Coordinates of C-alpha atoms (C1' of nucleotides) in Angstrom, one line a residue:
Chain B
X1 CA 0.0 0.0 0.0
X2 CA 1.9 2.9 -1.2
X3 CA 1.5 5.4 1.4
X4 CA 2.0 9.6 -0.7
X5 CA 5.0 10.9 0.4
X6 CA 6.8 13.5 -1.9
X7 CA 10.2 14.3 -1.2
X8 CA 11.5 17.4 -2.9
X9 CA 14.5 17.1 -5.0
X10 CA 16.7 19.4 -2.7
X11 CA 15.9 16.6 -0.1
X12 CA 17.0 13.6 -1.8
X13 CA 20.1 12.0 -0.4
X14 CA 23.1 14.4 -2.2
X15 CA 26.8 12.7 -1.3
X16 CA 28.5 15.2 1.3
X17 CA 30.4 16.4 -1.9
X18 CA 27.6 17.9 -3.0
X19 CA 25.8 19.7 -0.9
X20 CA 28.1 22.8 -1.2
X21 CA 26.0 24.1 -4.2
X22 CA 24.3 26.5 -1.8
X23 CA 27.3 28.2 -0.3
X24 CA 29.2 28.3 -4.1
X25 CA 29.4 27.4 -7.1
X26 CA 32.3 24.7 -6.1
X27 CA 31.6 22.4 -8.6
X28 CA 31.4 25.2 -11.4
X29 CA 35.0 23.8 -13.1
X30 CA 34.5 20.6 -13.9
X31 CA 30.7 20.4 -14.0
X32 CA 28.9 19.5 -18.1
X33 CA 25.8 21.8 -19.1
X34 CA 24.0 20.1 -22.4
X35 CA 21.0 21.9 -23.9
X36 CA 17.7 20.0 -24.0
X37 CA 17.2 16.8 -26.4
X38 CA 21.0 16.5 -27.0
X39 CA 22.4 12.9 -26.3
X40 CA 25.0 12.1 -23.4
X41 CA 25.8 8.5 -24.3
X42 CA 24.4 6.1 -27.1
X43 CA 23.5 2.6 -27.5
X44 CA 25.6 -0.2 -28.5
X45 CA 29.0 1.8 -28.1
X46 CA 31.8 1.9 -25.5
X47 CA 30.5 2.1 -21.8
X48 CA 30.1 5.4 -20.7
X49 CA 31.9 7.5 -18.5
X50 CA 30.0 7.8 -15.3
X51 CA 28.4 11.1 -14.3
X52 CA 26.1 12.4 -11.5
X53 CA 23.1 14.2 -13.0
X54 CA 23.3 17.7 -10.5
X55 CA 20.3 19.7 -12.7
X56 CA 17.6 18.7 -15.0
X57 CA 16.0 15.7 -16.3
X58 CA 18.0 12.5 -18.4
X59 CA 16.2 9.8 -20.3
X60 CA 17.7 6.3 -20.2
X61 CA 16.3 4.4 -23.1
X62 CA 16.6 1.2 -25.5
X63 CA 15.2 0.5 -29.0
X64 CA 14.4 -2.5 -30.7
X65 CA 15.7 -3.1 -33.9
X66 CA 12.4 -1.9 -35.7
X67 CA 12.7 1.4 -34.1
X68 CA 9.8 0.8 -31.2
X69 CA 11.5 2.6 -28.4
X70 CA 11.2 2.1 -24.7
X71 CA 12.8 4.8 -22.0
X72 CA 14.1 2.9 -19.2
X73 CA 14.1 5.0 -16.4
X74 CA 14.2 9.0 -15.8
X75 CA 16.8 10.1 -13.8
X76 CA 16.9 13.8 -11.9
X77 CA 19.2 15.4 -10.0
X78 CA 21.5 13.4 -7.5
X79 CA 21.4 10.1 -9.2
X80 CA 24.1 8.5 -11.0
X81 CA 24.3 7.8 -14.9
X82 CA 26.1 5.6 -16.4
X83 CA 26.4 2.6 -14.1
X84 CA 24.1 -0.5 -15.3
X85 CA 24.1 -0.4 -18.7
X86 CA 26.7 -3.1 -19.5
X87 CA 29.7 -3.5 -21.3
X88 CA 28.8 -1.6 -24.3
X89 CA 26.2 0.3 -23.6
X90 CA 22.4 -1.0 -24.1
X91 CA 20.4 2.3 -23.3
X92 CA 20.9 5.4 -24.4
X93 CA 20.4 8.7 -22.4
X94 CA 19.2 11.7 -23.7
X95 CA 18.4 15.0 -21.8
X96 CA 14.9 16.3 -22.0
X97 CA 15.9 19.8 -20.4
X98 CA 18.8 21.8 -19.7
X99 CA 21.5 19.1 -18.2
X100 CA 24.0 19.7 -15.4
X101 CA 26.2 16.7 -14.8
X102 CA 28.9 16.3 -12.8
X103 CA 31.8 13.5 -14.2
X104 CA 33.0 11.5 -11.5
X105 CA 35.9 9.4 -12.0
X106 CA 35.4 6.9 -9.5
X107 CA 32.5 5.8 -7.0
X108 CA 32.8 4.0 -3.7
X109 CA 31.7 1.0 -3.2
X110 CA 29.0 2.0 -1.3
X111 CA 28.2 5.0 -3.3
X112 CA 28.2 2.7 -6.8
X113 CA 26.2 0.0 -4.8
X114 CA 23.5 2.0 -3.4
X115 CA 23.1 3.7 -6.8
X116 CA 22.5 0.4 -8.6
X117 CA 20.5 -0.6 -6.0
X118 CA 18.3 2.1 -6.9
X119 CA 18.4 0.8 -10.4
X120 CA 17.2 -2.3 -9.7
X121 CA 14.3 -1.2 -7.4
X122 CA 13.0 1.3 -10.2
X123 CA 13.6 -0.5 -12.6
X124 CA 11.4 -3.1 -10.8
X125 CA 8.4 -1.2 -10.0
X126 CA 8.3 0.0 -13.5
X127 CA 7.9 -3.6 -14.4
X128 CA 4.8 -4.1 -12.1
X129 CA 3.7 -0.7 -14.1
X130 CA 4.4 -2.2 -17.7
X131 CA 2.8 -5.4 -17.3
X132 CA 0.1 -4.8 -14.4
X133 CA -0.7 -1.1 -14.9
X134 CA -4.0 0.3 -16.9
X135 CA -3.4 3.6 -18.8
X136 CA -4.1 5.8 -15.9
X137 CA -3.0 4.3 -13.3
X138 CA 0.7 4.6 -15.4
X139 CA 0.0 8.2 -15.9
X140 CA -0.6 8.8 -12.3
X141 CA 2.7 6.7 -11.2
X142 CA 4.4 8.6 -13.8
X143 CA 3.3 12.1 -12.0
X144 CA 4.3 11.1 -8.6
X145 CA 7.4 9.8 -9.7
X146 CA 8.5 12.9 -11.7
X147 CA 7.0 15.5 -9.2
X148 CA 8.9 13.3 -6.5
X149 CA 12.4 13.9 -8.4
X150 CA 11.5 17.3 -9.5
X151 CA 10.0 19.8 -7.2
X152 CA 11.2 22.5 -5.9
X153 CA 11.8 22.9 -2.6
X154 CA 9.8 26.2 -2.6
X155 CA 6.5 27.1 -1.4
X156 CA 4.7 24.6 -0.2
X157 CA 2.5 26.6 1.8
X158 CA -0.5 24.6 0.2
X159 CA -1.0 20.7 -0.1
X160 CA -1.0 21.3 -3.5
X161 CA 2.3 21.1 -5.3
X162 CA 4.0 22.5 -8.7
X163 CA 6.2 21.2 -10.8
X164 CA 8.0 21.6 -14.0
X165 CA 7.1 18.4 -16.4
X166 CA 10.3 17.8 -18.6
X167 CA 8.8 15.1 -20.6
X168 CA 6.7 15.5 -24.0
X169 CA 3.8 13.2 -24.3
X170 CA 5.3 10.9 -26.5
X171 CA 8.7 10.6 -24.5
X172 CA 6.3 10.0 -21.5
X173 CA 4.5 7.5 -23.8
X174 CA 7.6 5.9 -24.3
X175 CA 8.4 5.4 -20.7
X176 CA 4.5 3.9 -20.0
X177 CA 4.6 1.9 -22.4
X178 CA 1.8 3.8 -24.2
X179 CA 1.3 5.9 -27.6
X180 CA 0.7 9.7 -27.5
X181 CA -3.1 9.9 -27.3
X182 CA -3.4 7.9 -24.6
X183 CA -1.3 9.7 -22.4
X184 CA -2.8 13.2 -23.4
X185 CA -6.3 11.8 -23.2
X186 CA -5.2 10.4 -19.5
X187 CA -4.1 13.8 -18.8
X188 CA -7.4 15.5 -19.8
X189 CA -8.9 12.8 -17.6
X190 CA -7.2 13.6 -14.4
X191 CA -7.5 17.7 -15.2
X192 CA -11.6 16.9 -15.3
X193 CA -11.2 14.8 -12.3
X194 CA -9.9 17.4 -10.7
X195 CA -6.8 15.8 -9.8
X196 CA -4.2 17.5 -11.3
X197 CA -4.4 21.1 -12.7
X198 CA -2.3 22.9 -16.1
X199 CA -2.2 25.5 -18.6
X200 CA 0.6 25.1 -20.3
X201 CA 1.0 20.9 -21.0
X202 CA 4.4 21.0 -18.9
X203 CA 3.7 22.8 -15.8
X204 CA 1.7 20.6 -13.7
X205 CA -0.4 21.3 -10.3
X206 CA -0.6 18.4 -8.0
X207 CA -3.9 18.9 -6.4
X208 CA -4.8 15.8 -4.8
X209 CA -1.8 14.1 -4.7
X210 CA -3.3 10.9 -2.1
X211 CA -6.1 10.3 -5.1
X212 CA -3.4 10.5 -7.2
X213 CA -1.3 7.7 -5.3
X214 CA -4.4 5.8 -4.9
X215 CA -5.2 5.8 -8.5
X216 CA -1.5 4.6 -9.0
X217 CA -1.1 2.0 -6.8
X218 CA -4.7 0.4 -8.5
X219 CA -6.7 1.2 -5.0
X220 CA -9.0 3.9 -6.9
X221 CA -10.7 4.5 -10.6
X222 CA -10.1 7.5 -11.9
X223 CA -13.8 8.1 -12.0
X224 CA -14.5 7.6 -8.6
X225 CA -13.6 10.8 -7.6
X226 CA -15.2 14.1 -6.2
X227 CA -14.0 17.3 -7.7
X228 CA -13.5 19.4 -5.1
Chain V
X1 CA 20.7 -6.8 -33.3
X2 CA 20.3 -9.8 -30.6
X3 CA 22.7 -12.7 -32.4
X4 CA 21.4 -15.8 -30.7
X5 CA 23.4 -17.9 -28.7
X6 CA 23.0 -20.0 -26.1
X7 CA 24.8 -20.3 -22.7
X8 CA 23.9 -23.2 -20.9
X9 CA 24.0 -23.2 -17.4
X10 CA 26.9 -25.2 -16.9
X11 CA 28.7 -22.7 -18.2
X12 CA 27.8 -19.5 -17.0
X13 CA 29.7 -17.7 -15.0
X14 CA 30.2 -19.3 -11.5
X15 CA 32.6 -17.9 -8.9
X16 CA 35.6 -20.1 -8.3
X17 CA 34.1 -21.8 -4.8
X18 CA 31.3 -22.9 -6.3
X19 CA 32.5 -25.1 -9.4
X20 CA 33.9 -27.4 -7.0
X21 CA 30.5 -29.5 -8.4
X22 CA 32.2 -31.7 -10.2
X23 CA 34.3 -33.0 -7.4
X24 CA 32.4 -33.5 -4.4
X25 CA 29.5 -32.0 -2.6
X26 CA 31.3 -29.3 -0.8
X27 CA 28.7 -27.2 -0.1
X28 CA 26.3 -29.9 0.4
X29 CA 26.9 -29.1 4.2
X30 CA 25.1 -25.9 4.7
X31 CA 22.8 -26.2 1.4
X32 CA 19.5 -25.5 1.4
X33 CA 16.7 -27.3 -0.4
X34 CA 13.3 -26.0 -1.2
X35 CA 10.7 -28.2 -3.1
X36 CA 8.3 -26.3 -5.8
X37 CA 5.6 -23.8 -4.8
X38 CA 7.7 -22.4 -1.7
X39 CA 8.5 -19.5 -0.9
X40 CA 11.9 -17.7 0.0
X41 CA 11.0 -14.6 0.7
X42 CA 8.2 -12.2 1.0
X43 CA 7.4 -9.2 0.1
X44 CA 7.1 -6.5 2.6
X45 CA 9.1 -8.3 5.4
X46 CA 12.5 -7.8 6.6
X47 CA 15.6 -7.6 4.1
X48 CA 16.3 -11.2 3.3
X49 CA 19.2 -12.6 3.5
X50 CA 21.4 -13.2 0.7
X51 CA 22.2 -16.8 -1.2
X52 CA 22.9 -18.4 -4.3
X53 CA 20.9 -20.0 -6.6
X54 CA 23.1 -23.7 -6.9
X55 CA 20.1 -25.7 -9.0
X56 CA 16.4 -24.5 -9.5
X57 CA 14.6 -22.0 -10.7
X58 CA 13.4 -19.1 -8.6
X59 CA 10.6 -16.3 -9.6
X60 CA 11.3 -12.7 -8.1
X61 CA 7.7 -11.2 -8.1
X62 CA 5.7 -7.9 -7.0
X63 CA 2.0 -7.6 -6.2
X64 CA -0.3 -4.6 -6.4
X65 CA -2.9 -3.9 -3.5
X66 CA -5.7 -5.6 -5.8
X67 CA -3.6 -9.0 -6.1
X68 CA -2.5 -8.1 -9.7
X69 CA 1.3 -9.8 -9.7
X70 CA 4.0 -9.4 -12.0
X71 CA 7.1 -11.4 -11.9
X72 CA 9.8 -9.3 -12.1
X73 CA 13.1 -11.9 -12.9
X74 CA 13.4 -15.7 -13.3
X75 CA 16.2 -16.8 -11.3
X76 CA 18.4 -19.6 -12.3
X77 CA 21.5 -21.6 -11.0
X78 CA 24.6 -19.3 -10.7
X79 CA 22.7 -15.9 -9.7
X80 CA 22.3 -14.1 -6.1
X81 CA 19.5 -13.9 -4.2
X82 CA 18.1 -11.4 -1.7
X83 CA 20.1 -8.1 -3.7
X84 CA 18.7 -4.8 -4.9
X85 CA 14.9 -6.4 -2.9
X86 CA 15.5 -2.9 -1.1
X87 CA 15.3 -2.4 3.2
X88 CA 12.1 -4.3 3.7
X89 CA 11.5 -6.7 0.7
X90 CA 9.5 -4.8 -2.3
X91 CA 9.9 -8.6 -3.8
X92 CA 8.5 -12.0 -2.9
X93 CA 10.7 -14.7 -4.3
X94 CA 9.3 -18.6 -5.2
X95 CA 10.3 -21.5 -6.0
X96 CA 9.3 -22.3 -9.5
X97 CA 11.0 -26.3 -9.2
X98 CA 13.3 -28.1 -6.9
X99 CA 15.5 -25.8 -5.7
X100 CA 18.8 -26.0 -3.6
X101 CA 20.4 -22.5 -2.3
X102 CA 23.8 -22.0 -1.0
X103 CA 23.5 -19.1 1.5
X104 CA 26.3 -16.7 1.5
X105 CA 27.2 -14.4 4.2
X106 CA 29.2 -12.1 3.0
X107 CA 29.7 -11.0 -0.5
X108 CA 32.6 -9.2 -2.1
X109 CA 32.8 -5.9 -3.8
X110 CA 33.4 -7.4 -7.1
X111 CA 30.6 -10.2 -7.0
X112 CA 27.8 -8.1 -5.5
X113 CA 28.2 -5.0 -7.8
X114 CA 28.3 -7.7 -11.0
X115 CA 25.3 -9.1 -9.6
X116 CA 23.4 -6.5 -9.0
X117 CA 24.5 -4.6 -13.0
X118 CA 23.3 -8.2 -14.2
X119 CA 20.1 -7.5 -12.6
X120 CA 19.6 -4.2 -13.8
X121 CA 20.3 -5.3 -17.1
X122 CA 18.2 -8.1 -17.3
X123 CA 15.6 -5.7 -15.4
X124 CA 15.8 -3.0 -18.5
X125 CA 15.6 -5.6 -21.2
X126 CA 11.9 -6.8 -19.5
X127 CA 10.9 -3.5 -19.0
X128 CA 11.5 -2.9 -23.1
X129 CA 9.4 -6.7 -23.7
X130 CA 6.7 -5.5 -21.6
X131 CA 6.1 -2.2 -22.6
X132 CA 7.1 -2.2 -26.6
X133 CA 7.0 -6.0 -27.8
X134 CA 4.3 -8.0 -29.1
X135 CA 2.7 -11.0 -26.9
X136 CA 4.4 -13.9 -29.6
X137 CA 7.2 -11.4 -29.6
X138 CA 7.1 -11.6 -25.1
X139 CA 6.8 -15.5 -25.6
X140 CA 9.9 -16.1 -28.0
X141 CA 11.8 -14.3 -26.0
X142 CA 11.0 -16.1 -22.6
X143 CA 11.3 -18.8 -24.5
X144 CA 15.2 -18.2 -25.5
X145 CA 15.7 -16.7 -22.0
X146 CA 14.9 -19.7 -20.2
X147 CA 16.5 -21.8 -22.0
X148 CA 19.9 -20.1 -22.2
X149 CA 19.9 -20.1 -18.0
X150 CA 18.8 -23.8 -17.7
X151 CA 19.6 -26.2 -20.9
X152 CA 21.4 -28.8 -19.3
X153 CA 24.9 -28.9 -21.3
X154 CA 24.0 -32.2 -22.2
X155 CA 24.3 -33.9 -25.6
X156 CA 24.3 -31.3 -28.2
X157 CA 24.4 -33.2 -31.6
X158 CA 22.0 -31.2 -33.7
X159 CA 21.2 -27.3 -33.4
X160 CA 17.8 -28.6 -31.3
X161 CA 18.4 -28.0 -27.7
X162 CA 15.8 -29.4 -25.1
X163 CA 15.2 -28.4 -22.0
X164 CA 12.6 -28.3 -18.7
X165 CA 10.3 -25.2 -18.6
X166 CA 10.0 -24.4 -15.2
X167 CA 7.2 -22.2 -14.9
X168 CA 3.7 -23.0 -15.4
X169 CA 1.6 -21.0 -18.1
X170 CA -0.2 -19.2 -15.3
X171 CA 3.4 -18.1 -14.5
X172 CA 4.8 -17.1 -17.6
X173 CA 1.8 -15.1 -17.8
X174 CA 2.6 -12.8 -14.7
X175 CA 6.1 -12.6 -16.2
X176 CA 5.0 -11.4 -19.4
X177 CA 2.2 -8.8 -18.7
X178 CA -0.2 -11.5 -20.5
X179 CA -3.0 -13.9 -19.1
X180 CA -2.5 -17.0 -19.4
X181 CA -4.5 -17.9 -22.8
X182 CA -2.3 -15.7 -24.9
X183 CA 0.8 -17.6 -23.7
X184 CA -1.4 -20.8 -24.2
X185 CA -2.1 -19.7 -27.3
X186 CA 1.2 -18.4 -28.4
X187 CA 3.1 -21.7 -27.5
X188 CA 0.4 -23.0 -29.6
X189 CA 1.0 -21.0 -32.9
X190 CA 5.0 -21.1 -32.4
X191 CA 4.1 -24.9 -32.5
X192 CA 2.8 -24.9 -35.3
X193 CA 4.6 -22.7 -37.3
X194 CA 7.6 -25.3 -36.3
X195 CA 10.0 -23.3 -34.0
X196 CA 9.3 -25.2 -30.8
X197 CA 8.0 -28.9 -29.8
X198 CA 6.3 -30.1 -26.6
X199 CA 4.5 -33.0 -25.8
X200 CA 3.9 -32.1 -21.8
X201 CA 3.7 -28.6 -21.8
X202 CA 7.4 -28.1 -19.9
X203 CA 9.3 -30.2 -22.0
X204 CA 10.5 -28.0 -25.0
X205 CA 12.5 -28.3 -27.5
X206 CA 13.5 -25.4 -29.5
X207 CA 13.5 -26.5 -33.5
X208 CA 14.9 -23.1 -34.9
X209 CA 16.4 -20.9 -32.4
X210 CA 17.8 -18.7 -34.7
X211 CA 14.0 -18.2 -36.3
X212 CA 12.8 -17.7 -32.6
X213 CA 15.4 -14.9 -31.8
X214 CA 14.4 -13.2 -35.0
X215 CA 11.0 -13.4 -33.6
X216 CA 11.6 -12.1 -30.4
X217 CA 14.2 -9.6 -31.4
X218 CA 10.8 -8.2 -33.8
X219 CA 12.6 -8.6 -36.8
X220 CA 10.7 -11.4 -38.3
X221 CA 6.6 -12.0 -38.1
X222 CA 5.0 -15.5 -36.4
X223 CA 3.6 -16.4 -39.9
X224 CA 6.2 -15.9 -42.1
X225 CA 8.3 -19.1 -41.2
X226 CA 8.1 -22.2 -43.6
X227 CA 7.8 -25.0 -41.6
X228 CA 10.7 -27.4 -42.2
Chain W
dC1 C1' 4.4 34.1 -43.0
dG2 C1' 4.7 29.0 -44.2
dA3 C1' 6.8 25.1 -41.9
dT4 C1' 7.5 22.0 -38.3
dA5 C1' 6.7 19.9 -33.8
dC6 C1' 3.7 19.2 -30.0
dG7 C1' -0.8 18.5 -28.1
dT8 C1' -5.7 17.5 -28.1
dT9 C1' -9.9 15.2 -29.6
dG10 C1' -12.9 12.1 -32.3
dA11 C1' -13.9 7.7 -35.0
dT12 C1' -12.5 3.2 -36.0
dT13 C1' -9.8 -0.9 -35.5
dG14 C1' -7.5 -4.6 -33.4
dA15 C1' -4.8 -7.3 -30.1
dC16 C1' -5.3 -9.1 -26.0
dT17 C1' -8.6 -10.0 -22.2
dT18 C1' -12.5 -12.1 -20.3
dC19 C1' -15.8 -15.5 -20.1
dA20 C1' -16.8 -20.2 -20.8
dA21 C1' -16.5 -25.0 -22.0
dC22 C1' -13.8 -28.9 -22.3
dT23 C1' -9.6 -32.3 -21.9
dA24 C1' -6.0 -34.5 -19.5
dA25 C1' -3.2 -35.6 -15.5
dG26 C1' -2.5 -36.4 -10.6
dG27 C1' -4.1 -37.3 -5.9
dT28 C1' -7.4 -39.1 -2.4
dG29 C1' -10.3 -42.1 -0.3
dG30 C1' -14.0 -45.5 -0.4
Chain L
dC1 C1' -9.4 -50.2 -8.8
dC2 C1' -12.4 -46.7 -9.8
dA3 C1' -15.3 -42.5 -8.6
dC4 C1' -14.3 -38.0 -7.4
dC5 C1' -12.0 -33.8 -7.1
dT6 C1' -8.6 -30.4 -8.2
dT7 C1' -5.3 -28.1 -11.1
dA8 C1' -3.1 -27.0 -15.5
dG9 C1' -3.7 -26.5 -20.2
dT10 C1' -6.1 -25.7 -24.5
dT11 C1' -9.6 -23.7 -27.5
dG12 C1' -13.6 -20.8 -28.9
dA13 C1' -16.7 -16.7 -28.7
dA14 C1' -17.5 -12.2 -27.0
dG15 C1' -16.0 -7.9 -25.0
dT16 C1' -12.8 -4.0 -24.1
dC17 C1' -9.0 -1.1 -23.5
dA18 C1' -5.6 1.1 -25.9
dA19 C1' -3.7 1.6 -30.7
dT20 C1' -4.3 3.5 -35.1
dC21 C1' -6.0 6.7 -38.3
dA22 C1' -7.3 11.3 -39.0
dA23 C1' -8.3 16.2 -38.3
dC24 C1' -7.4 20.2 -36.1
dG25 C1' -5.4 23.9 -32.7
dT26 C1' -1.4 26.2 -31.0
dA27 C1' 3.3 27.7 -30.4
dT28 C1' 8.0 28.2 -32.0
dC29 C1' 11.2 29.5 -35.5
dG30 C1' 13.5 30.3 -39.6

DNA sequence: CGATACGTTGATTGACTTCAACTAAGGTGG
DNA sequence: CCACCTTAGTTGAAGTCAATCAACGTATCG
């Protein structure tokens, strides 16, 4: 029973070295920016150089032969890239906004295992998504997941959270295992619900984000609910 | 471009303490064995401990509130258990068959961080069959996956290997995002069109792996193979 | 301005699910 | 040994959710 709790990306677990960002701009020298939709590492080639994703929003993905596409996982600030995609590489990772990333030469053990760890466990409930999940209930997860890595820390005066969206439909479709229409019309669904709340298609409100976790984790339809 | 080749289980990559098989039963001392149907671990309880997969085959699976399941890995002889389950087990693990288990206290660096890469790996390639491929396309590939981790490296005359299909249709199913007709009925048509052979439903022999692969890999359609 | 990319909405189709009936194999107990 | 039950597997018919096909709106950018 997945109980809502978001945790706002300036929360999530930085390693010591990182964590100087508010007092300067220490990592400023070494540190990568890459514009939006520009491609860090590609499928099938040597094995990356490992990186720490500091800003922004990087899509890990894999494509069968025919060109379907599937995005593996989406990975915000403070996670590692890089790690876990085999000798040569079998994903590639694109960013979908504006990239910070910090190279790191080498991890510690404990660093490196905790960050695959992660992989695993992500990578696992988005199984349980792909094969288990209806339409909306992927669309919800999806939400949660993204507001989760991508929040601001700001006001949060209000239950009701806002986040920046870095995803387009159809790279979101990618991820869920779905085709354009069906996210957008999943989108429009949980607007009229009442649920969520946006103007522009990437800046998304969070207004009830428990129906939204109970929609995700299959404990609600996405009919069943009051609009407030 | 998946080439296909098969490992069999003999030869995959076992750490240097365990391949004392051959000789002796070294670690029959301290082995565990579990008959079919039981379980491991479970999900939601305390981390489990860790231990090697000597003979068996073992079914890592999650379950939403409602009951719906999805198996997330099949576990054969040679692999860890009870890594990247996270604090308190987000994974049940069964036994699909006979299984014997070697547990291990400690693990090294080395192993555990191949381990768990092998995991994540294996985890992104399901994630791609269950959210892009085609239900023959999810079958063919179980198909070749299973029997890469547990042909017997027996006698290998002709190209047709044969080997013991753990998992029961019902659990193939949750594996693949499907119910359990469409795998009936895809075992059925790959029948037919002459790839595989079965008399009891988990004795298969593969006729034309190479054809299978194709299938699997999406390059090649169910109904365009002449039947030899 | 056209041109292109993204998003939304509607109508139709189709792949897989659901529902249902039936067969075969294994186990139990009289 | 056979009636009885249960479970797994297969096959057919009907139903449905999401895909496909198509049209249109809007924003961005040379």
């Amino acid at each position: 029973m997945l109980q809502f709790t978001l945790k706002a990306a300036g929360e999530r677990a930085l390693p010591p070295h990182l964590l100087s960002d508010k007092t300067g701009r220490r990592h400023g020298a070494n540190a990568l920016h890459l514009p939006p939709r520009s491609t860090v590492f590609l499928q099938g080639y040597g094995r990356a150089p490992q990186s720490r994703v500091l800003d922004g929003c990087v899509a890990l993905s894999q494509s069968l032969p025919d060109g379907r596409r599937q995005i593996i996982d989406m990975v915000g600030p403070g996670r590692l890239l890089g790690i876990g995609v085999g000798e040569h590489n079998r994903c590639s990772a694109d960013t979908l906004s504006y990239v910070t990333l910090e190279p790191v030469g080498e991890v510690d053990h404990r660093d490196l295992e905790q960050a695959l760890e992660e992989m695993v466990l992500r990578a696992q409930a988005h199984a349980t998504l792909l094969g288990r999940k209806t339409a909306p209930e992927r669309v919800a997860s999806a939400i949660l997941d993204l507001a989760g890595q991508f929040v601001r820390p700001s006001r949060s005066k209000r239950e009701t959270v806002c986040f920046n969206l870095h995803p387009t439909r159809g790279e979101l479709a990618d991820w869920l295992g779905l085709t354009v229409e069906t996210v957008s019309r999943c989108f429009t669904r949980l607007k009229r619900a009442g649920l969520i709340e946006f103007r522009h298609p990437e800046i998304v409100t969070l207004l009830q984000p428990q129906a939204l976790a109970d929609i995700a984790a299959g404990n609600r339809a996405i009919d069943n609910i009051n609009p407030v």
